[in-house]
PDB file of C-alpha atoms in Angstrom:
ATOM      1  CA  MET A  15      38.573  14.435  21.285  1.00  0.00           C
ATOM      2  CA  LEU A  16      41.561  16.256  22.750  1.00  0.00           C
ATOM      3  CA  PRO A  17      44.668  16.551  20.545  1.00  0.00           C
ATOM      4  CA  ILE A  18      47.717  14.413  21.270  1.00  0.00           C
ATOM      5  CA  LEU A  19      50.579  16.520  22.603  1.00  0.00           C
ATOM      6  CA  TYR A  20      53.999  15.605  21.202  1.00  0.00           C
ATOM      7  CA  HIS A  21      57.582  16.500  22.042  1.00  0.00           C
ATOM      8  CA  PHE A  22      60.891  15.643  20.356  1.00  0.00           C
ATOM      9  CA  PHE A  23      63.969  15.607  22.587  1.00  0.00           C
ATOM     10  CA  SER A  24      66.997  17.286  21.037  1.00  0.00           C
ATOM     11  CA  ARG A  25      69.665  15.018  22.636  1.00  0.00           C
ATOM     12  CA  PRO A  26      69.918  11.265  23.272  1.00  0.00           C
ATOM     13  CA  LEU A  27      68.450  10.405  26.668  1.00  0.00           C
ATOM     14  CA  PRO A  28      69.397   7.928  29.403  1.00  0.00           C
ATOM     15  CA  TYR A  29      66.920   5.054  29.320  1.00  0.00           C
ATOM     16  CA  THR A  30      66.085   4.724  33.022  1.00  0.00           C
ATOM     17  CA  HIS A  31      65.311   8.389  33.638  1.00  0.00           C
ATOM     18  CA  THR A  32      63.189   8.485  30.490  1.00  0.00           C
ATOM     19  CA  TRP A  33      61.222   5.515  31.804  1.00  0.00           C
ATOM     20  CA  ASN A  34      60.723   7.403  35.078  1.00  0.00           C
ATOM     21  CA  VAL A  35      59.179  10.301  33.138  1.00  0.00           C
ATOM     22  CA  GLN A  36      56.853   7.862  31.366  1.00  0.00           C
ATOM     23  CA  GLU A  37      55.797   6.494  34.744  1.00  0.00           C
ATOM     24  CA  ARG A  38      55.132   9.989  36.114  1.00  0.00           C
ATOM     25  CA  ILE A  39      52.966  10.871  33.108  1.00  0.00           C
ATOM     26  CA  HIS A  40      51.089   7.570  33.567  1.00  0.00           C
ATOM     27  CA  GLN A  41      50.404   8.449  37.221  1.00  0.00           C
ATOM     28  CA  LEU A  42      49.169  11.929  36.303  1.00  0.00           C
ATOM     29  CA  GLN A  43      46.895  10.489  33.627  1.00  0.00           C
ATOM     30  CA  LEU A  44      45.318   8.149  36.189  1.00  0.00           C
ATOM     31  CA  LEU A  45      44.930  10.998  38.684  1.00  0.00           C
ATOM     32  CA  LEU A  46      43.236  13.335  36.189  1.00  0.00           C
ATOM     33  CA  ARG A  47      41.172  10.717  34.387  1.00  0.00           C
ATOM     34  CA  ARG A  48      37.947  11.279  36.333  1.00  0.00           C
ATOM     35  CA  SER A  49      37.768  14.855  35.078  1.00  0.00           C
ATOM     36  CA  ALA A  50      38.708  13.755  31.528  1.00  0.00           C
ATOM     37  CA  ALA A  51      41.407  16.429  31.666  1.00  0.00           C
ATOM     38  CA  HIS A  52      44.353  14.058  31.349  1.00  0.00           C
ATOM     39  CA  PRO A  53      46.537  14.656  28.297  1.00  0.00           C
ATOM     40  CA  ASP A  54      47.515  12.100  25.683  1.00  0.00           C
ATOM     41  CA  VAL A  55      51.231  12.413  24.931  1.00  0.00           C
ATOM     42  CA  LEU A  56      53.691  11.217  22.271  1.00  0.00           C
ATOM     43  CA  LEU A  57      57.376  11.438  23.222  1.00  0.00           C
ATOM     44  CA  LEU A  58      59.849  11.120  20.332  1.00  0.00           C
ATOM     45  CA  LEU A  59      63.532  10.745  21.125  1.00  0.00           C
ATOM     46  CA  GLN A  60      66.831   8.946  20.796  1.00  0.00           C
ATOM     47  CA  HIS A  61      68.438   7.031  23.648  1.00  0.00           C
ATOM     48  CA  ARG A  62      72.058   6.832  24.686  1.00  0.00           C
ATOM     49  CA  PRO A  63      73.423   3.341  23.814  1.00  0.00           C
ATOM     50  CA  THR A  64      71.274   0.910  25.819  1.00  0.00           C
ATOM     51  CA  TYR A  65      70.268  -2.737  25.649  1.00  0.00           C
ATOM     52  CA  THR A  66      66.909  -3.605  27.200  1.00  0.00           C
ATOM     53  CA  SER A  67      65.278  -6.925  27.987  1.00  0.00           C
ATOM     54  CA  GLY A  68      61.542  -7.737  27.986  1.00  0.00           C
ATOM     55  CA  ARG A  69      59.420  -8.428  31.042  1.00  0.00           C
ATOM     56  CA  ARG A  70      59.295 -12.194  30.401  1.00  0.00           C
ATOM     57  CA  GLN A  71      63.074 -12.561  30.535  1.00  0.00           C
ATOM     58  CA  THR A  72      64.668 -13.338  33.905  1.00  0.00           C
ATOM     59  CA  GLU A  73      67.781 -11.777  35.404  1.00  0.00           C
ATOM     60  CA  THR A  74      69.352 -15.233  35.717  1.00  0.00           C
ATOM     61  CA  SER A  75      69.005 -15.916  31.997  1.00  0.00           C
ATOM     62  CA  LEU A  76      70.478 -12.506  31.119  1.00  0.00           C
ATOM     63  CA  VAL A  77      73.439 -12.263  33.486  1.00  0.00           C
ATOM     64  CA  ASP A  78      76.056 -13.183  30.855  1.00  0.00           C
ATOM     65  CA  ASP A  79      74.559 -10.805  28.300  1.00  0.00           C
ATOM     66  CA  ARG A  80      74.447  -8.002  30.868  1.00  0.00           C
ATOM     67  CA  VAL A  81      78.171  -8.270  31.658  1.00  0.00           C
ATOM     68  CA  ARG A  82      79.210  -8.656  28.014  1.00  0.00           C
ATOM     69  CA  LEU A  83      77.125  -5.753  26.727  1.00  0.00           C
ATOM     70  CA  GLN A  84      78.096  -3.385  29.507  1.00  0.00           C
ATOM     71  CA  ASN A  85      81.748  -4.169  28.732  1.00  0.00           C
ATOM     72  CA  ILE A  86      81.325  -2.921  25.148  1.00  0.00           C
ATOM     73  CA  GLY A  87      80.074   0.433  26.429  1.00  0.00           C
ATOM     74  CA  ALA A  88      76.280   0.253  26.628  1.00  0.00           C
ATOM     75  CA  ASP A  89      73.830   0.489  29.499  1.00  0.00           C
ATOM     76  CA  PHE A  90      71.728  -2.600  30.244  1.00  0.00           C
ATOM     77  CA  VAL A  91      68.197  -2.167  31.630  1.00  0.00           C
ATOM     78  CA  PRO A  92      65.452  -4.744  32.319  1.00  0.00           C
ATOM     79  CA  ALA A  93      62.287  -3.190  30.860  1.00  0.00           C
ATOM     80  CA  THR A  94      58.579  -3.707  31.536  1.00  0.00           C
ATOM     81  CA  ARG A  95      57.551  -3.845  27.880  1.00  0.00           C
ATOM     82  CA  GLY A  96      56.701  -6.942  25.887  1.00  0.00           C
ATOM     83  CA  GLY A  97      59.297  -8.591  23.650  1.00  0.00           C
ATOM     84  CA  GLN A  98      62.865  -9.714  24.220  1.00  0.00           C
ATOM     85  CA  LEU A  99      66.403  -8.302  24.169  1.00  0.00           C
ATOM     86  CA  THR A 100      66.880  -5.310  21.882  1.00  0.00           C
ATOM     87  CA  TYR A 101      68.987  -2.169  21.436  1.00  0.00           C
ATOM     88  CA  HIS A 102      68.192   1.558  21.589  1.00  0.00           C
ATOM     89  CA  GLY A 103      70.639   4.309  20.712  1.00  0.00           C
ATOM     90  CA  PRO A 104      71.522   7.381  18.641  1.00  0.00           C
ATOM     91  CA  GLY A 105      70.436   7.168  15.018  1.00  0.00           C
ATOM     92  CA  GLN A 106      67.216   5.426  16.015  1.00  0.00           C
ATOM     93  CA  ILE A 107      63.957   7.242  16.738  1.00  0.00           C
ATOM     94  CA  VAL A 108      62.047   5.838  19.694  1.00  0.00           C
ATOM     95  CA  GLY A 109      58.384   6.729  20.126  1.00  0.00           C
ATOM     96  CA  TYR A 110      56.620   6.493  23.479  1.00  0.00           C
ATOM     97  CA  PRO A 111      52.870   7.031  23.019  1.00  0.00           C
ATOM     98  CA  LEU A 112      51.172   7.596  26.388  1.00  0.00           C
ATOM     99  CA  ILE A 113      47.530   7.569  25.346  1.00  0.00           C
ATOM    100  CA  ASP A 114      44.203   6.525  26.839  1.00  0.00           C
ATOM    101  CA  LEU A 115      42.705   3.760  24.720  1.00  0.00           C
ATOM    102  CA  SER A 116      39.346   4.203  26.464  1.00  0.00           C
ATOM    103  CA  ARG A 117      38.934   7.543  24.679  1.00  0.00           C
ATOM    104  CA  TYR A 118      38.035   5.541  21.578  1.00  0.00           C
ATOM    105  CA  THR A 119      34.540   4.133  21.036  1.00  0.00           C
ATOM    106  CA  PRO A 120      34.577   1.238  21.537  1.00  0.00           C
ATOM    107  CA  THR A 121      37.700   1.125  23.712  1.00  0.00           C
ATOM    108  CA  MET A 122      40.679   0.264  21.515  1.00  0.00           C
ATOM    109  CA  GLY A 123      42.145  -3.149  22.346  1.00  0.00           C
ATOM    110  CA  ALA A 124      45.841  -3.900  22.687  1.00  0.00           C
ATOM    111  CA  ARG A 125      45.926  -5.893  19.439  1.00  0.00           C
ATOM    112  CA  ASP A 126      44.347  -3.052  17.453  1.00  0.00           C
ATOM    113  CA  TYR A 127      46.747  -0.599  19.093  1.00  0.00           C
ATOM    114  CA  VAL A 128      49.837  -2.609  18.101  1.00  0.00           C
ATOM    115  CA  CYS A 129      48.480  -2.990  14.553  1.00  0.00           C
ATOM    116  CA  ARG A 130      48.070   0.771  14.298  1.00  0.00           C
ATOM    117  CA  ILE A 131      51.630   1.362  15.515  1.00  0.00           C
ATOM    118  CA  GLN A 132      52.886  -1.033  12.842  1.00  0.00           C
ATOM    119  CA  LYS A 133      50.760   0.672  10.196  1.00  0.00           C
ATOM    120  CA  LEU A 134      52.032   4.159  11.059  1.00  0.00           C
ATOM    121  CA  LEU A 135      55.654   3.002  10.715  1.00  0.00           C
ATOM    122  CA  GLN A 136      54.924   1.324   7.401  1.00  0.00           C
ATOM    123  CA  SER A 137      53.095   4.423   6.161  1.00  0.00           C
ATOM    124  CA  HIS A 138      55.961   6.715   7.199  1.00  0.00           C
ATOM    125  CA  LEU A 139      58.488   4.623   5.276  1.00  0.00           C
ATOM    126  CA  GLN A 140      56.285   4.562   2.191  1.00  0.00           C
ATOM    127  CA  VAL A 141      55.181   8.210   2.193  1.00  0.00           C
ATOM    128  CA  SER A 142      58.448   9.844   3.300  1.00  0.00           C
ATOM    129  CA  HIS A 143      60.966   7.560   1.564  1.00  0.00           C
ATOM    130  CA  GLY A 144      59.203   5.379  -1.005  1.00  0.00           C
ATOM    131  CA  ILE A 145      60.197   2.271   0.975  1.00  0.00           C
ATOM    132  CA  THR A 146      57.638  -0.537   0.887  1.00  0.00           C
ATOM    133  CA  PRO A 147      58.063  -2.940   3.836  1.00  0.00           C
ATOM    134  CA  VAL A 148      57.351  -6.638   3.327  1.00  0.00           C
ATOM    135  CA  PRO A 149      54.771  -8.641   5.311  1.00  0.00           C
ATOM    136  CA  SER A 150      56.120 -10.747   8.168  1.00  0.00           C
ATOM    137  CA  GLU A 151      54.762 -13.207  10.701  1.00  0.00           C
ATOM    138  CA  HIS A 152      56.774 -11.333  13.337  1.00  0.00           C
ATOM    139  CA  THR A 153      55.792  -8.102  15.076  1.00  0.00           C
ATOM    140  CA  GLY A 154      57.712  -5.125  13.723  1.00  0.00           C
ATOM    141  CA  VAL A 155      58.555  -3.764  10.275  1.00  0.00           C
ATOM    142  CA  PHE A 156      60.807  -5.577   7.805  1.00  0.00           C
ATOM    143  CA  LEU A 157      62.620  -4.391   4.669  1.00  0.00           C
ATOM    144  CA  ASP A 158      62.865  -8.009   3.502  1.00  0.00           C
ATOM    145  CA  PRO A 159      62.252 -11.346   5.258  1.00  0.00           C
ATOM    146  CA  VAL A 160      65.589 -11.171   7.133  1.00  0.00           C
ATOM    147  CA  THR A 161      66.099  -7.405   7.644  1.00  0.00           C
ATOM    148  CA  LYS A 162      64.183  -5.605  10.391  1.00  0.00           C
ATOM    149  CA  ILE A 163      63.996  -1.823  10.432  1.00  0.00           C
ATOM    150  CA  ALA A 164      61.535  -1.167  13.267  1.00  0.00           C
ATOM    151  CA  SER A 165      60.465  -2.852  16.493  1.00  0.00           C
ATOM    152  CA  ILE A 166      57.339  -2.602  18.635  1.00  0.00           C
ATOM    153  CA  GLY A 167      57.129  -3.384  22.354  1.00  0.00           C
ATOM    154  CA  VAL A 168      54.259  -1.940  24.363  1.00  0.00           C
ATOM    155  CA  GLN A 169      52.673  -2.033  27.782  1.00  0.00           C
ATOM    156  CA  VAL A 170      48.988  -1.324  28.483  1.00  0.00           C
ATOM    157  CA  ARG A 171      47.843  -0.736  32.078  1.00  0.00           C
ATOM    158  CA  HIS A 172      44.379   0.584  33.021  1.00  0.00           C
ATOM    159  CA  ARG A 173      43.873   1.130  29.265  1.00  0.00           C
ATOM    160  CA  LEU A 174      46.814   3.599  29.307  1.00  0.00           C
ATOM    161  CA  THR A 175      49.777   2.832  27.016  1.00  0.00           C
ATOM    162  CA  SER A 176      53.521   3.117  27.612  1.00  0.00           C
ATOM    163  CA  HIS A 177      56.731   2.040  25.854  1.00  0.00           C
ATOM    164  CA  GLY A 178      56.120   1.907  22.096  1.00  0.00           C
ATOM    165  CA  PHE A 179      58.238   1.654  18.945  1.00  0.00           C
ATOM    166  CA  ALA A 180      61.740   2.179  17.553  1.00  0.00           C
ATOM    167  CA  ILE A 181      62.791   2.764  13.947  1.00  0.00           C
ATOM    168  CA  ASN A 182      66.402   2.750  12.713  1.00  0.00           C
ATOM    169  CA  VAL A 183      67.140   5.906  10.750  1.00  0.00           C
ATOM    170  CA  THR A 184      70.928   6.075  10.313  1.00  0.00           C
ATOM    171  CA  GLN A 185      73.443   3.238  10.203  1.00  0.00           C
ATOM    172  CA  GLU A 186      74.812   4.094  13.660  1.00  0.00           C
ATOM    173  CA  PRO A 187      72.644   1.518  15.527  1.00  0.00           C
ATOM    174  CA  LEU A 188      73.552  -1.405  13.237  1.00  0.00           C
ATOM    175  CA  PRO A 189      76.937  -2.475  14.738  1.00  0.00           C
ATOM    176  CA  TRP A 190      75.293  -2.440  18.181  1.00  0.00           C
ATOM    177  CA  PHE A 191      72.536  -4.753  16.938  1.00  0.00           C
ATOM    178  CA  ASP A 192      75.219  -7.092  15.571  1.00  0.00           C
ATOM    179  CA  LYS A 193      76.215  -7.869  19.181  1.00  0.00           C
ATOM    180  CA  ILE A 194      72.882  -9.532  20.050  1.00  0.00           C
ATOM    181  CA  VAL A 195      70.093 -11.746  18.750  1.00  0.00           C
ATOM    182  CA  ALA A 196      67.520  -8.977  18.702  1.00  0.00           C
ATOM    183  CA  CYS A 197      63.954  -9.879  19.678  1.00  0.00           C
ATOM    184  CA  GLY A 198      64.927 -13.566  19.729  1.00  0.00           C
ATOM    185  CA  LEU A 199      65.128 -13.766  15.911  1.00  0.00           C
ATOM    186  CA  ASP A 200      68.321 -15.692  15.086  1.00  0.00           C
ATOM    187  CA  ASP A 201      68.169 -15.298  11.309  1.00  0.00           C
ATOM    188  CA  VAL A 202      67.234 -11.594  11.253  1.00  0.00           C
ATOM    189  CA  SER A 203      69.613  -8.603  11.104  1.00  0.00           C
ATOM    190  CA  ALA A 204      68.950  -4.884  11.574  1.00  0.00           C
ATOM    191  CA  GLY A 205      68.492  -2.455   8.715  1.00  0.00           C
ATOM    192  CA  SER A 206      67.917   1.298   8.553  1.00  0.00           C
ATOM    193  CA  ILE A 207      66.514   3.961   6.271  1.00  0.00           C
ATOM    194  CA  GLU A 208      70.080   4.993   5.398  1.00  0.00           C
ATOM    195  CA  SER A 209      71.198   1.455   4.561  1.00  0.00           C
ATOM    196  CA  GLU A 210      68.144   0.949   2.354  1.00  0.00           C
ATOM    197  CA  LEU A 211      68.419   4.266   0.484  1.00  0.00           C
ATOM    198  CA  ARG A 212      72.251   4.376   0.528  1.00  0.00           C
ATOM    199  CA  ARG A 213      72.359   8.055   1.393  1.00  0.00           C
ATOM    200  CA  SER A 214      72.580  10.139   4.555  1.00  0.00           C
ATOM    201  CA  ILE A 215      69.397  10.785   6.522  1.00  0.00           C
ATOM    202  CA  VAL A 216      68.980  13.419   9.235  1.00  0.00           C
ATOM    203  CA  VAL A 217      67.150  12.081  12.283  1.00  0.00           C
ATOM    204  CA  GLU A 218      65.404  15.356  13.139  1.00  0.00           C
ATOM    205  CA  LYS A 219      63.862  15.600   9.662  1.00  0.00           C
ATOM    206  CA  GLU A 220      61.949  12.346  10.255  1.00  0.00           C
ATOM    207  CA  ILE A 221      59.878  13.831  13.075  1.00  0.00           C
ATOM    208  CA  PRO A 222      57.251  15.807  11.075  1.00  0.00           C
ATOM    209  CA  GLY A 223      56.453  12.755   8.945  1.00  0.00           C
ATOM    210  CA  LEU A 224      56.111  10.446  11.941  1.00  0.00           C
ATOM    211  CA  VAL A 225      53.879  12.948  13.740  1.00  0.00           C
ATOM    212  CA  THR A 226      51.656  13.327  10.678  1.00  0.00           C
ATOM    213  CA  GLN A 227      51.290   9.564  10.235  1.00  0.00           C
ATOM    214  CA  PHE A 228      50.586   9.100  13.947  1.00  0.00           C
ATOM    215  CA  GLY A 229      47.731  11.611  13.732  1.00  0.00           C
ATOM    216  CA  ASN A 230      46.374   9.966  10.580  1.00  0.00           C
ATOM    217  CA  ILE A 231      46.452   6.412  11.915  1.00  0.00           C
ATOM    218  CA  PHE A 232      45.011   7.282  15.341  1.00  0.00           C
ATOM    219  CA  GLN A 233      42.587   9.854  13.884  1.00  0.00           C
ATOM    220  CA  ARG A 234      43.721  12.633  16.208  1.00  0.00           C
ATOM    221  CA  ASP A 235      44.988  16.169  15.881  1.00  0.00           C
ATOM    222  CA  MET A 236      48.652  16.528  16.890  1.00  0.00           C
ATOM    223  CA  THR A 237      49.881  19.588  18.814  1.00  0.00           C
ATOM    224  CA  GLN A 238      53.483  20.346  19.746  1.00  0.00           C
ATOM    225  CA  MET A 239      53.775  20.538  23.513  1.00  0.00           C
ATOM    226  CA  ASP A 240      54.264  23.970  25.124  1.00  0.00           C
ATOM    227  CA  LEU A 241      56.588  22.864  27.923  1.00  0.00           C
ATOM    228  CA  GLU A 242      56.399  26.116  29.869  1.00  0.00           C
ATOM    229  CA  ASN A 243      52.622  25.787  30.187  1.00  0.00           C
ATOM    230  CA  GLN A 244      52.264  22.037  30.661  1.00  0.00           C
ATOM    231  CA  GLY A 245      52.620  21.885  34.439  1.00  0.00           C
ATOM    232  CA  GLU A 246      54.377  18.929  36.003  1.00  0.00           C
ATOM    233  CA  ILE A 247      54.727  17.075  32.683  1.00  0.00           C
ATOM    234  CA  GLY A 248      56.485  20.041  31.106  1.00  0.00           C
ATOM    235  CA  GLU A 249      58.759  20.416  34.127  1.00  0.00           C
ATOM    236  CA  ALA A 250      59.760  16.729  33.970  1.00  0.00           C
ATOM    237  CA  ILE A 251      60.568  16.980  30.266  1.00  0.00           C
ATOM    238  CA  ILE A 252      62.632  20.158  30.729  1.00  0.00           C
ATOM    239  CA  ALA A 253      64.609  18.484  33.527  1.00  0.00           C
ATOM    240  CA  LEU A 254      65.277  15.462  31.312  1.00  0.00           C
ATOM    241  CA  GLU A 255      66.484  17.711  28.478  1.00  0.00           C
ATOM    242  CA  LYS A 256      68.932  19.376  30.877  1.00  0.00           C
ATOM    243  CA  GLU A 257      70.181  16.020  32.150  1.00  0.00           C
ATOM    244  CA  ALA A 258      70.844  14.839  28.587  1.00  0.00           C
ATOM    245  CA  ALA A 259      72.848  17.990  27.858  1.00  0.00           C
ATOM    246  CA  GLN A 260      74.947  17.511  30.996  1.00  0.00           C
ATOM    247  CA  ALA A 261      75.679  13.845  30.155  1.00  0.00           C
ATOM    248  CA  GLY A 262      77.863  14.867  27.222  1.00  0.00           C
ATOM    249  CA  SER A 263      78.951  12.625  24.350  1.00  0.00           C
ATOM    250  CA  TRP A 264      78.325   8.900  23.883  1.00  0.00           C
ATOM    251  CA  LEU A 265      80.031   6.012  22.121  1.00  0.00           C
ATOM    252  CA  THR A 266      79.214   5.872  18.416  1.00  0.00           C
ATOM    253  CA  HIS A 267      80.465   2.278  18.039  1.00  0.00           C
ATOM    254  CA  PRO A 268      80.646  -0.597  20.518  1.00  0.00           C
ATOM    255  CA  ARG A 269      84.037  -1.135  22.106  1.00  0.00           C
ATOM    256  CA  SER A 270      85.873  -4.294  21.159  1.00  0.00           C
ATOM    257  CA  HIS A 271      85.817  -6.757  24.048  1.00  0.00           C
ATOM    258  CA  ASN A 272      87.602 -10.039  24.480  1.00  0.00           C
ATOM    259  CA  PRO A 273      86.139 -12.094  27.341  1.00  0.00           C
TER     260      PRO A 273
END
């Protein structure tokens, strides 16, 4: 089986343009599928401060949240993933696996796929940091019954995956999460690797461990993407890197806002 190509973006990315790159990769995978030459890809990144809603939530139900959250300095984007309102931003690693589940024999189902994503996050926390998550009836990864450290929200179309997972590394995302009821869980707050270990963690140093666990859980070799020789996918990623550099700095804390 072909290796999974991975890339880590060096700067926080705007959500909408990153989603457009996911969509372009999805289209190329469909186009090349008949020749079995389509690549499987794992994008690892941070976003600029952004709140996203799930596909089952309506614009009417979210209008007040949209105005309030944009006023504190974040973008607000309706997403096509499963799940409900959540936050993405610096200090949190987001993973977008774009893989063909039909490459597995038998074809991997959506439930098995989500379970594997959850397992890789749990394994990374245990192996890299000695953190043992607790079981939960909810999707995601929990430090204790009321503290969530990682979320999962995926989309599967034509047996090709998009969207994925997010894990809080530093404490920077936490005050942003405090502004919402994340994933519809009223009694749950956000935690991070830093808040659990009570020491500083460098986001970039998490990438090798996550890549290793992804390869282990999905039983695939992992190869860092050579952008200059990856055709249209490489060109799209390079353009997104340049756009992130041009966007400059971002808010590290939500602005205070009195309605």
